Short mmCIF file of C-alpha atoms and ligand atoms in Angstrom, two decimals:
data_model
loop_
_atom_site.label_atom_id
_atom_site.label_comp_id
_atom_site.label_asym_id
_atom_site.label_seq_id
_atom_site.Cartn_x
_atom_site.Cartn_y
_atom_site.Cartn_z
CA UNK A 121 12.19 9.66 72.14
CA UNK A 122 13.81 6.49 72.05
CA UNK A 123 16.59 6.40 69.98
CA UNK A 124 16.76 3.49 66.97
CA UNK A 125 19.76 1.43 65.57
CA UNK A 126 19.60 -1.09 62.78
CA UNK A 127 22.07 -3.64 62.16
CA UNK A 128 22.23 -7.31 61.12
CA UNK A 129 23.58 -8.54 64.41
CA UNK A 130 23.43 -7.16 68.27
CA UNK A 131 26.52 -8.40 70.43
CA UNK A 132 25.36 -7.88 74.02
CA UNK A 133 28.84 -8.32 75.69
CA UNK A 134 32.70 -6.79 75.36
CA UNK A 135 34.61 -9.85 76.83
CA UNK A 136 36.47 -12.40 74.65
CA UNK A 137 33.56 -14.25 73.15
CA UNK A 138 31.78 -11.15 72.21
CA UNK A 139 34.79 -9.49 70.43
CA UNK A 140 35.75 -12.79 68.82
CA UNK A 141 32.23 -13.02 67.56
CA UNK A 142 32.30 -9.51 66.00
CA UNK A 143 35.85 -10.14 65.09
CA UNK A 144 33.97 -13.28 62.87
CA UNK A 145 31.12 -11.96 61.85
CA UNK A 146 32.23 -10.17 59.05
CA UNK A 147 30.42 -9.44 56.22
CA UNK A 148 27.65 -9.07 58.04
CA UNK A 149 26.99 -5.62 60.43
CA UNK A 150 27.60 -6.07 63.75
CA UNK A 151 26.43 -3.80 66.69
CA UNK A 152 28.65 -4.30 69.93
CA UNK A 153 27.07 -3.14 72.70
CA UNK A 154 28.78 -2.30 76.31
CA UNK A 155 27.37 -1.41 79.62
CA UNK A 156 30.68 0.67 79.93
CA UNK A 157 33.30 1.79 78.09
CA UNK A 158 35.17 -0.80 76.03
CA UNK A 159 37.55 -2.79 77.66
CA UNK A 160 36.33 -1.70 80.93
CA UNK A 161 34.42 -4.39 81.74
CA UNK A 162 34.84 -8.45 81.82
CA UNK A 163 35.38 -11.55 83.74
CA UNK A 164 37.77 -12.35 80.28
CA UNK A 165 40.01 -9.50 81.34
CA UNK A 166 40.50 -10.80 85.35
CA UNK A 167 41.43 -14.09 83.18
CA UNK A 168 44.70 -15.26 85.14
CA UNK A 169 45.11 -19.15 83.97
CA UNK A 170 45.14 -18.40 80.17
CA UNK A 171 44.24 -20.90 77.70
CA UNK A 172 44.30 -24.34 77.51
CA UNK A 173 45.23 -26.57 74.49
CA UNK A 174 46.77 -29.63 73.45
CA UNK A 175 50.07 -28.16 71.83
CA UNK A 176 52.95 -29.30 73.64
CA UNK A 177 54.92 -32.31 72.32
CA UNK A 178 53.70 -34.72 74.09
CA UNK A 179 50.13 -33.55 74.08
CA UNK A 180 47.27 -34.30 72.19
CA UNK A 181 43.78 -33.64 71.77
CA UNK A 182 42.34 -36.66 72.77
CA UNK A 183 44.00 -36.30 75.32
CA UNK A 184 42.74 -32.72 76.45
CA UNK A 185 39.21 -34.38 75.98
CA UNK A 186 39.71 -37.34 78.44
CA UNK A 187 40.81 -34.85 80.91
CA UNK A 188 38.13 -32.25 80.76
CA UNK A 189 35.57 -35.47 80.55
CA UNK A 190 37.76 -36.80 83.81
CA UNK A 191 36.96 -33.30 86.07
CA UNK A 192 33.86 -32.89 84.39
CA UNK A 193 31.78 -35.62 86.92
CA UNK A 194 29.41 -36.67 83.66
CA UNK A 195 26.80 -34.50 82.17
CA UNK A 196 29.10 -33.56 79.49
CA UNK A 197 27.49 -32.91 75.87
CA UNK A 198 30.50 -34.82 74.55
CA UNK A 199 30.38 -33.34 71.33
CA UNK A 200 31.20 -30.09 72.62
CA UNK A 201 34.19 -31.68 74.68
CA UNK A 202 35.46 -33.01 71.32
CA UNK A 203 35.04 -29.80 69.37
CA UNK A 204 36.65 -27.42 71.56
CA UNK A 205 39.52 -29.71 72.72
CA UNK A 206 39.95 -30.43 68.86
CA UNK A 207 39.57 -26.46 67.82
CA UNK A 208 42.28 -25.38 70.41
CA UNK A 209 45.44 -25.28 68.43
CA UNK A 210 43.59 -23.68 65.56
CA UNK A 211 42.45 -21.04 68.08
CA UNK A 212 46.14 -20.73 69.14
CA UNK A 213 47.21 -20.72 65.74
CA UNK A 214 44.49 -17.39 65.15
CA UNK A 215 45.59 -15.71 68.14
CA UNK A 216 49.25 -15.21 66.84
CA UNK A 217 48.08 -14.50 63.45
CA UNK A 218 46.76 -11.44 65.31
CA UNK A 219 49.81 -10.52 67.15
CA UNK A 220 48.55 -12.45 70.79
CA UNK A 221 52.24 -13.33 72.17
CA UNK A 222 51.80 -16.59 74.26
CA UNK A 223 54.76 -16.81 76.93
CA UNK A 224 57.68 -18.66 75.22
CA UNK A 225 60.96 -20.20 76.35
CA UNK A 226 65.01 -19.05 75.14
CA UNK A 227 64.20 -22.09 72.30
CA UNK A 228 60.57 -19.98 71.55
CA UNK A 229 58.74 -23.36 72.61
CA UNK A 230 55.54 -22.18 74.43
CA UNK A 231 56.11 -22.19 77.81
CA UNK A 232 53.44 -24.13 78.94
CA UNK A 233 51.79 -24.50 82.92
CA UNK A 234 49.64 -26.68 84.10
CA UNK A 235 46.77 -26.92 86.27
CA UNK A 236 44.53 -28.74 88.29
CA UNK A 237 43.33 -32.07 86.38
CA UNK A 238 45.65 -31.56 84.10
CA UNK A 239 47.61 -34.04 82.99
CA UNK A 240 50.20 -32.58 80.95
CA UNK A 241 51.40 -29.36 80.49
CA UNK A 242 49.02 -27.56 77.91
CA UNK A 243 48.00 -24.10 79.81
CA UNK A 244 49.06 -20.82 77.57
CA UNK A 245 49.75 -17.39 79.29
CA UNK A 246 50.31 -14.25 78.52
CA UNK A 247 53.25 -12.77 80.76
CA UNK A 248 52.60 -15.00 83.57
CA UNK A 249 49.37 -14.36 84.88
CA UNK A 250 47.78 -11.49 82.78
CA UNK A 251 46.61 -13.68 79.47
CA UNK A 252 43.19 -12.30 79.55
CA UNK A 253 44.05 -8.66 79.99
CA UNK A 254 46.34 -9.42 76.86
CA UNK A 255 44.03 -10.74 74.71
CA UNK A 256 41.26 -8.22 75.54
CA UNK A 257 43.31 -5.68 74.78
CA UNK A 258 44.61 -7.11 71.71
CA UNK A 259 41.19 -8.44 70.50
CA UNK A 260 39.79 -5.12 71.34
CA UNK A 261 42.68 -3.29 68.91
CA UNK A 262 41.93 -5.45 66.41
CA UNK A 263 38.37 -5.41 66.34
CA UNK A 264 38.15 -1.17 66.27
CA UNK A 265 40.04 -1.73 62.36
CA UNK A 266 37.33 -3.12 61.10
CA UNK A 267 34.97 -1.35 59.57
CA UNK A 268 31.35 -4.47 60.08
CA UNK A 269 31.56 -3.15 63.77
CA UNK A 270 29.85 -0.61 65.52
CA UNK A 271 30.73 -0.07 69.05
CA UNK A 272 28.13 1.05 71.56
CA UNK A 273 29.70 1.82 74.51
CA UNK A 274 28.27 3.11 77.99
CA UNK A 275 24.60 1.12 76.91
CA UNK A 276 22.95 -1.33 79.07
CA UNK A 277 20.58 -3.86 77.46
CA UNK A 278 16.92 -4.53 79.53
CA UNK A 279 15.16 -6.71 77.54
CA UNK A 280 15.08 -8.83 74.56
CA UNK A 281 12.17 -7.80 72.21
CA UNK A 282 10.39 -10.56 70.62
CA UNK A 283 7.55 -10.37 67.93
CA UNK A 284 5.46 -13.72 67.17
CA UNK A 285 8.14 -15.65 69.22
CA UNK A 286 11.12 -14.31 67.39
CA UNK A 287 13.78 -12.37 68.61
CA UNK A 288 13.99 -8.95 66.34
CA UNK A 289 16.49 -6.86 68.90
CA UNK A 290 16.99 -5.37 72.33
CA UNK A 291 15.75 -2.47 74.07
CA UNK A 292 18.40 -0.59 77.23
CA UNK A 293 19.18 2.91 78.17
CA UNK A 294 22.09 4.61 77.54
CA UNK A 295 23.90 4.80 81.35
CA UNK A 296 26.05 7.85 82.51
CA UNK A 297 23.75 10.47 80.93
CA UNK A 298 21.58 13.58 82.15
CA UNK A 299 19.08 12.52 79.31
CA UNK A 300 15.77 11.91 80.84
CA UNK A 301 14.19 10.05 77.89
CA UNK A 302 17.49 7.63 77.28
CA UNK A 303 15.83 4.58 76.47
CA UNK A 304 17.41 3.04 73.21
CA UNK A 305 15.88 0.47 70.51
CA UNK A 306 18.28 -1.96 68.54
CA UNK A 307 17.01 -3.94 65.94
CA UNK A 308 18.44 -7.16 64.26
CA UNK A 309 17.31 -10.18 63.43
CA UNK A 310 20.60 -11.90 65.07
CA UNK A 311 21.05 -11.30 68.77
CA UNK A 312 23.78 -12.89 70.73
CA UNK A 313 24.19 -12.83 74.39
CA UNK A 314 27.68 -12.67 75.66
CA UNK A 315 27.33 -11.03 78.99
CA UNK A 316 29.40 -13.17 80.88
CA UNK A 317 28.49 -15.85 83.89
CA UNK A 318 27.04 -15.02 87.59
CA UNK A 319 29.92 -14.56 89.86
CA UNK A 320 28.70 -11.35 92.00
CA UNK A 321 25.19 -13.13 93.84
CA UNK A 322 27.46 -14.51 95.80
CA UNK A 323 29.02 -12.70 98.61
CA UNK A 324 32.32 -14.15 97.85
CA UNK A 325 33.37 -14.19 94.16
CA UNK A 326 36.14 -13.38 91.97
CA UNK A 327 33.88 -11.88 89.52
CA UNK A 328 33.90 -8.31 88.68
CA UNK A 329 30.97 -6.65 90.46
CA UNK A 330 28.86 -6.32 87.21
CA UNK A 331 28.73 -9.98 86.64
CA UNK A 332 25.40 -10.80 87.96
CA UNK A 333 23.56 -13.19 85.26
CA UNK A 334 21.73 -10.34 83.57
CA UNK A 335 22.25 -11.95 79.84
CA UNK A 336 20.50 -15.53 81.30
CA UNK A 337 18.10 -13.11 82.98
CA UNK A 338 16.83 -11.57 80.01
CA UNK A 339 16.90 -14.82 77.71
CA UNK A 340 15.16 -16.88 80.89
CA UNK A 341 12.18 -13.94 80.50
CA UNK A 342 12.31 -14.26 77.01
CA UNK A 343 11.38 -17.74 77.57
CA UNK A 344 14.77 -19.41 76.88
CA UNK A 345 15.53 -22.77 77.81
CA UNK A 346 17.98 -22.81 80.43
CA UNK A 347 20.65 -25.93 81.55
CA UNK A 348 23.02 -26.89 84.44
CA UNK A 349 22.36 -23.97 86.43
CA UNK A 350 23.05 -25.52 89.49
CA UNK A 351 26.61 -25.90 88.62
CA UNK A 352 28.64 -23.09 90.25
CA UNK A 353 32.21 -23.49 90.42
CA UNK A 354 33.66 -22.00 93.36
CA UNK A 355 37.99 -21.31 92.81
CA UNK A 356 39.83 -22.66 95.97
CA UNK A 357 42.06 -19.65 96.27
CA UNK A 358 41.13 -16.34 96.35
CA UNK A 359 42.95 -13.51 98.40
CA UNK A 360 40.79 -13.30 101.43
CA UNK A 361 41.46 -10.00 103.06
CA UNK A 362 38.51 -9.03 102.81
CA UNK A 363 37.91 -7.34 99.66
CA UNK A 364 34.91 -7.75 97.11
CA UNK A 365 35.30 -8.80 94.79
CA UNK A 366 37.55 -10.68 96.01
CA UNK A 367 41.22 -11.53 93.84
CA UNK A 368 41.93 -14.39 92.30
CA UNK A 369 45.63 -16.64 92.97
CA UNK A 370 45.63 -18.32 89.74
CA UNK A 371 45.78 -22.33 89.81
CA UNK A 372 49.27 -22.54 88.28
CA UNK A 373 50.95 -21.28 91.63
CA UNK A 374 49.90 -24.34 92.94
CA UNK A 375 50.90 -25.68 89.78
CA UNK A 376 54.87 -24.21 90.12
CA UNK A 377 54.50 -26.68 93.86
CA UNK A 378 52.43 -23.79 95.75
CA UNK A 379 51.07 -26.15 98.83
CA UNK A 380 47.81 -25.74 100.66
CA UNK A 381 48.25 -25.78 104.46
CA UNK A 382 46.18 -24.89 107.76
CA UNK A 383 47.46 -22.88 110.61
CA UNK A 384 48.94 -26.15 112.00
CA UNK A 385 50.96 -26.03 109.53
CA UNK A 386 49.12 -29.62 108.16
CA UNK A 387 48.97 -29.96 104.48
CA UNK A 388 45.04 -31.12 104.79
CA UNK A 389 44.68 -31.60 100.67
CA UNK A 390 47.14 -34.57 101.48
CA UNK A 391 44.83 -36.75 103.17
CA UNK A 392 41.52 -35.74 100.86
CA UNK A 393 43.13 -36.93 97.20
CA UNK A 394 45.93 -38.55 95.80
CA UNK A 395 46.91 -35.55 93.42
CA UNK A 396 46.58 -33.25 96.73
CA UNK A 397 46.98 -29.44 95.98
CA UNK A 398 46.73 -30.29 91.94
CA UNK A 399 43.46 -32.62 92.81
CA UNK A 400 40.03 -31.54 90.48
CA UNK A 401 39.08 -27.76 91.87
CA UNK A 402 35.81 -28.78 92.80
CA UNK A 403 37.40 -31.18 95.64
CA UNK A 404 39.86 -28.76 96.73
CA UNK A 405 37.47 -25.83 96.72
CA UNK A 406 35.44 -28.01 99.08
CA UNK A 407 38.24 -29.15 101.31
CA UNK A 408 39.15 -25.73 102.05
CA UNK A 409 35.39 -24.54 102.59
CA UNK A 410 35.39 -27.69 105.13
CA UNK A 411 38.38 -26.64 106.94
CA UNK A 412 37.43 -23.42 107.04
CA UNK A 413 34.09 -24.44 108.91
CA UNK A 414 35.97 -26.34 111.19
CA UNK A 415 37.47 -23.29 112.72
CA UNK A 416 40.72 -23.75 110.85
CA UNK A 417 42.67 -21.08 108.74
CA UNK A 418 43.60 -21.72 105.02
CA UNK A 419 47.25 -20.79 103.44
CA UNK A 420 48.85 -20.72 100.44
CA UNK A 421 52.28 -21.66 100.86
CA UNK A 422 55.10 -20.22 98.57
CA UNK A 423 57.72 -19.85 100.51
CA UNK A 424 59.65 -22.29 99.31
CA UNK A 425 59.93 -20.58 95.85
CA UNK A 426 63.34 -19.57 94.19
CA UNK A 427 64.00 -16.18 95.39
CA UNK A 428 61.75 -13.22 92.90
CA UNK A 429 60.59 -16.70 90.99
CA UNK A 430 57.23 -15.43 92.51
CA UNK A 431 57.07 -11.71 90.97
CA UNK A 432 58.42 -13.06 87.69
CA UNK A 433 56.06 -16.01 87.58
CA UNK A 434 52.52 -14.30 88.68
CA UNK A 435 52.75 -10.12 88.42
CA UNK A 436 49.10 -9.63 88.70
CA UNK A 437 49.33 -11.85 91.91
CA UNK A 438 52.55 -10.06 93.33
CA UNK A 439 50.71 -6.91 93.01
CA UNK A 440 48.11 -7.50 95.05
CA UNK A 441 49.94 -9.66 97.98
CA UNK A 442 51.81 -6.01 97.86
CA UNK A 443 49.24 -3.79 98.31
CA UNK A 444 47.73 -6.35 101.14
CA UNK A 445 51.45 -6.02 102.99
CA UNK A 446 51.80 -9.62 101.96
CA UNK A 447 55.53 -10.99 100.80
CA UNK A 448 55.05 -14.78 98.92
CA UNK A 449 58.26 -15.38 99.97
CA UNK A 450 58.03 -15.07 104.09
CA UNK A 451 54.54 -15.20 104.53
CA UNK A 452 51.66 -17.68 104.15
CA UNK A 453 49.09 -16.51 102.30
CA UNK A 454 45.37 -16.46 103.58
CA UNK A 455 43.04 -18.09 101.59
CA UNK A 456 39.20 -18.47 100.92
CA UNK A 457 37.38 -20.36 98.05
CA UNK A 458 34.98 -17.80 95.61
CA UNK A 459 32.48 -17.98 93.07
CA UNK A 460 34.39 -17.84 89.95
CA UNK A 461 32.75 -19.76 87.14
CA UNK A 462 29.27 -20.85 85.90
CA UNK A 463 28.86 -24.00 83.96
CA UNK A 464 25.02 -23.26 83.51
CA UNK A 465 23.27 -20.90 81.72
CA UNK A 466 21.25 -20.49 78.53
CA UNK A 467 20.79 -23.65 76.75
CA UNK A 468 22.50 -23.68 73.34
CA UNK A 469 23.38 -26.31 70.59
CA UNK A 470 26.59 -26.78 68.76
CA UNK A 471 25.94 -23.71 67.09
CA UNK A 472 25.16 -21.41 69.75
CA UNK A 473 21.24 -21.04 69.12
CA UNK A 474 18.98 -20.96 72.15
CA UNK A 475 15.43 -22.45 72.35
CA UNK A 476 14.43 -18.70 71.00
CA UNK A 477 14.95 -17.90 67.32
CA UNK A 478 17.24 -15.24 66.42
CA UNK A 479 18.89 -15.68 69.79
CA UNK A 480 22.21 -16.90 70.40
CA UNK A 481 24.44 -17.20 73.92
CA UNK A 482 28.09 -17.19 73.57
CA UNK A 483 31.01 -17.55 76.52
CA UNK A 484 30.16 -17.98 80.32
CA UNK A 485 26.66 -16.94 79.32
CA UNK A 486 25.59 -20.15 77.48
CA UNK A 487 25.75 -23.64 78.63
CA UNK A 488 27.05 -25.97 75.76
CA UNK A 489 27.57 -28.42 78.09
CA UNK A 490 31.89 -28.94 77.52
CA UNK A 491 31.89 -27.86 81.34
CA UNK A 492 29.85 -30.76 82.51
CA UNK A 493 29.53 -30.50 86.51
CA UNK A 494 32.87 -28.99 87.01
CA UNK A 495 35.07 -27.03 84.36
CA UNK A 496 38.51 -28.10 83.57
CA UNK A 497 41.16 -24.97 84.33
CA UNK A 498 41.09 -22.52 81.41
CA UNK A 499 38.56 -24.22 79.16
CA UNK A 500 36.65 -21.50 79.42
CA UNK A 501 38.06 -18.71 77.21
CA UNK A 502 38.61 -21.85 74.93
CA UNK A 503 35.29 -22.20 74.60
CA UNK A 504 34.30 -19.10 74.17
CA UNK A 505 36.67 -18.53 71.23
CA UNK A 506 35.56 -21.58 69.48
CA UNK A 507 31.85 -21.30 70.32
CA UNK A 508 32.16 -17.91 69.03
CA UNK A 509 33.53 -18.82 65.23
CA UNK A 510 30.72 -21.41 65.36
CA UNK A 511 27.68 -18.91 65.84
CA UNK A 512 29.47 -16.36 62.96
CA UNK A 513 29.70 -19.40 60.81
CA UNK A 514 25.96 -20.09 61.21
CA UNK A 515 24.92 -16.56 60.91
CA UNK A 516 26.81 -15.78 58.34
CA UNK A 517 25.23 -18.99 56.70
CA UNK A 518 22.10 -17.71 56.77
CA UNK A 519 20.55 -15.79 54.18
CA UNK A 520 21.17 -12.21 54.57
CA UNK A 521 17.37 -10.25 55.58
CA UNK A 522 17.21 -7.56 55.64
CA UNK A 523 15.20 -6.17 58.39
CA UNK A 524 11.53 -5.09 57.53
CA UNK A 525 10.68 -1.76 59.17
CA UNK A 526 8.05 -3.18 61.06
CA UNK A 527 6.83 -1.00 64.18
CA UNK A 528 7.22 -2.66 66.94
CA UNK A 529 5.64 -1.64 70.11
CA UNK A 530 8.48 -0.82 72.41
CA UNK A 531 6.54 1.08 75.09
CA UNK A 532 5.60 -2.12 76.70
CA UNK A 533 9.29 -2.60 77.35
CA UNK A 534 9.86 0.36 79.29
CA UNK A 535 9.59 0.54 82.93
CA UNK A 536 6.43 2.03 84.06
CA UNK A 537 7.62 2.82 87.91
CA UNK A 538 10.39 4.64 89.25
CA UNK A 539 12.59 1.22 91.05
CA UNK A 540 14.36 1.36 94.55
CA UNK A 541 17.32 3.64 94.41
CA UNK A 542 20.82 2.68 94.34
CA UNK A 543 21.77 3.05 98.06
CA UNK A 544 18.81 1.14 99.23
CA UNK A 545 18.93 -1.39 97.07
CA UNK A 546 22.60 -2.09 97.72
CA UNK A 547 21.31 -3.22 100.97
CA UNK A 548 19.17 -6.11 99.77
CA UNK A 549 21.92 -6.96 96.91
CA UNK A 550 24.23 -7.46 99.67
CA UNK A 551 21.28 -9.46 101.67
CA UNK A 552 20.91 -11.46 98.68
CA UNK A 553 24.28 -12.03 98.11
CA UNK A 554 24.69 -13.82 101.91
CA UNK A 555 21.97 -15.74 101.43
CA UNK A 556 23.36 -17.76 98.23
CA UNK A 557 26.59 -17.74 100.38
CA UNK A 558 25.21 -19.30 103.11
CA UNK A 559 22.67 -21.62 101.56
CA UNK A 560 23.53 -21.81 97.82
CA UNK A 561 26.97 -21.71 97.78
CA UNK A 562 29.55 -24.77 98.19
CA UNK A 563 27.35 -26.91 100.46
CA UNK A 564 23.48 -27.36 99.63
CA UNK A 565 20.89 -29.21 101.71
CA UNK A 566 17.18 -29.35 101.44
CA UNK A 567 16.95 -27.53 104.34
CA UNK A 568 19.44 -24.68 103.16
CA UNK A 569 17.67 -24.77 99.83
CA UNK A 570 14.20 -23.78 101.66
CA UNK A 571 15.75 -21.19 103.96
CA UNK A 572 16.89 -19.24 100.48
CA UNK A 573 13.72 -19.29 98.97
CA UNK A 574 12.43 -17.49 102.22
CA UNK A 575 14.80 -15.27 101.75
CA UNK A 576 14.50 -14.49 98.48
CA UNK A 577 10.50 -13.76 99.03
CA UNK A 578 11.30 -11.33 102.19
CA UNK A 579 13.90 -9.71 99.82
CA UNK A 580 11.39 -9.02 97.58
CA UNK A 581 9.01 -7.92 99.88
CA UNK A 582 10.73 -5.37 101.57
CA UNK A 583 12.36 -4.26 99.01
CA UNK A 584 8.95 -3.44 97.47
CA UNK A 585 9.95 -1.26 93.70
CA UNK A 586 13.03 -3.74 92.71
CA UNK A 587 16.13 -2.08 90.63
CA UNK A 588 16.13 -3.95 87.66
CA UNK A 589 19.58 -5.09 89.01
CA UNK A 590 17.92 -6.90 92.08
CA UNK A 591 15.41 -8.18 89.78
CA UNK A 592 18.19 -9.56 87.54
CA UNK A 593 19.97 -10.96 90.74
CA UNK A 594 16.31 -12.36 92.60
CA UNK A 595 15.60 -14.22 89.25
CA UNK A 596 19.29 -15.71 89.24
CA UNK A 597 19.22 -17.28 92.65
CA UNK A 598 15.94 -18.44 92.27
CA UNK A 599 16.50 -20.81 89.47
CA UNK A 600 20.13 -21.71 90.81
CA UNK A 601 18.23 -22.91 93.63
CA UNK A 602 15.24 -24.30 92.05
CA UNK A 603 18.12 -26.40 90.19
CA UNK A 604 19.96 -27.52 93.12
CA UNK A 605 16.84 -28.57 94.75
CA UNK A 606 15.88 -31.26 91.48
CA UNK A 607 19.52 -32.36 92.05
CA UNK A 608 19.10 -34.90 95.02
CA UNK A 609 23.13 -36.22 94.88
CA UNK A 610 26.32 -34.53 94.66
CA UNK A 611 28.30 -34.30 91.79
CA UNK A 612 31.27 -31.77 90.53
CA UNK A 613 30.54 -28.62 92.04
CA UNK A 614 26.80 -29.35 93.59
CA UNK A 615 27.56 -30.74 96.87
CA UNK A 616 24.18 -31.75 99.05
CA UNK A 617 25.28 -32.71 102.18
CA UNK A 618 21.45 -34.55 102.41
CA UNK A 619 22.77 -36.44 99.01
CA UNK A 620 26.20 -37.36 99.58
CA UNK A 621 26.84 -40.02 96.71
CA UNK A 622 26.45 -39.50 93.10
CA UNK A 623 23.84 -40.96 91.66
CA UNK A 624 24.31 -42.68 88.34
CA UNK A 625 20.59 -42.34 87.58
CA UNK A 626 20.43 -38.57 87.61
CA UNK A 627 23.28 -38.33 84.75
CA UNK A 628 21.36 -36.52 82.61
CA UNK A 629 21.50 -32.21 82.26
CA UNK A 630 18.54 -30.62 84.13
CA UNK A 631 16.57 -28.46 80.93
CA UNK A 632 13.80 -26.31 82.21
CA UNK A 633 12.21 -22.91 80.96
CA UNK A 634 11.55 -19.57 83.84
CA UNK A 635 8.13 -20.35 84.19
CA UNK A 636 8.70 -24.30 85.22
CA UNK A 637 10.81 -22.22 87.93
CA UNK A 638 8.05 -20.11 88.72
CA UNK A 639 5.39 -22.66 88.82
CA UNK A 640 7.29 -25.05 91.33
CA UNK A 641 8.22 -21.94 93.35
CA UNK A 642 4.75 -21.30 94.12
CA UNK A 643 3.40 -24.62 94.33
CA UNK A 644 6.19 -25.80 96.66
CA UNK A 645 5.65 -22.47 99.04
CA UNK A 646 1.95 -22.76 99.43
CA UNK A 647 2.71 -26.99 100.33
CA UNK A 648 5.29 -26.36 102.60
CA UNK A 649 7.02 -23.05 103.05
CA UNK A 650 4.43 -20.64 104.18
CA UNK A 651 3.63 -22.87 107.14
CA UNK A 652 7.98 -21.91 108.11
CA UNK A 653 8.03 -18.44 107.18
C1 SIN B 99 43.12 -19.38 87.32
O1 SIN B 99 43.94 -18.54 86.85
O2 SIN B 99 43.27 -20.55 88.21
C2 SIN B 99 41.89 -19.37 86.71
C3 SIN B 99 41.66 -20.12 85.54
C4 SIN B 99 40.19 -20.90 85.19
O3 SIN B 99 39.31 -20.50 85.73
O4 SIN B 99 40.17 -21.08 84.18
#
């Protein structure tokens, strides 16, 4: 027998987007669902860089707007960029009101850092590189005081429940339980997906292991429109010591003067871009990738930093290095690009509405158009905050429609057959992640994308009864690959070795549904791939 919960709004995900939204939805009754214990799982908590906001004396939201547009290689929704850059100082004020203390100097002015492609120092941070961790902690503490929020921990959401094309809730299951019949039905007229991005579908990522696009997969299966799926941002400097996920070394380290060098002590970024180490993130990541492909090793060099300053400015990075027995004062730090952020996702309007009635998306799960083809560093937490407020405003404006106690047949949503054991699924998950890294990673071509499609089919065939996670990961991989095939140009994070130039005629965001992708892939296979496979 399944359990049934009812509320005005269900939020799936407990990162900054989910928490801020839950807080802002007062007085609506909110149920916030999270897979693990609150605070245990989100990319937000791992964010090191901080929040970009034009709060410096020499700065202005218009300059922040211009930098965001410039870094993004087109394809922005300019209204979304205008919104986040204009709202940024207000968000900072709100966060200070709930007792979030950003780093300040002795004169009590914000200690702002600079990251790639920002023309001003405008990144607010907490305890150096621990912004995400502290913000999430404070938001949780604040949210727990709010009576309108109910937390459901250790619950995974599997499906969106629809009735006559309207979202009416979600079906999930309780994790970590011996109860056999552990399904759960959460009924509400509004469901917001805030499950983060897709990092873990790539072999190298800075995201937590459970971040593999499940919110996007759920929305895609419910028929929601998706957008910009081809644009995956690789962070240039993940610590390269064979850990999965790879520890992030914040871009602010380069902002403070760290150099990128190879094993010949060559500062290779100097010949790639006038801004050198602080060139836009896609350019730096690709330069490192190409350098490695040519057999060179790549490093971050901080040996010239003032003694003791690295540890003080970047305590998280320092701890990672300590564990790896690397001393930034005397050693070079090995680095590699790793999947970090997805500009694509569920297409939403400026209020966070998807194309499915009653379904909303927030944060990295959504695609607002604020980041174009390449996100400006530290704009992601900002976007999550601003859009959480937008969604809350929109839902709070809607008339409160008490849910009729309609009997919805949710049995259809429960799994019919036993799926792959976790151990067996792991093998295929790893094969899929390696395939994505190799064929759909920093460099793509028609040939590599076709190879990826062939591999997806093989994995699906051999793994037989897919686990829910593998099924989601395959769907996300196909969606990204499909979008990458359609974009026959190089732009921002999407680089095609067979179309190396940007094509001004393709300055249009690609919007599509999972059905369109399935149809294309089926036809493409019949026409071309079945002969190769
Ligand atoms: C970083 O600290 O380099 C990451 C910041 C971001 O991804 O915005």
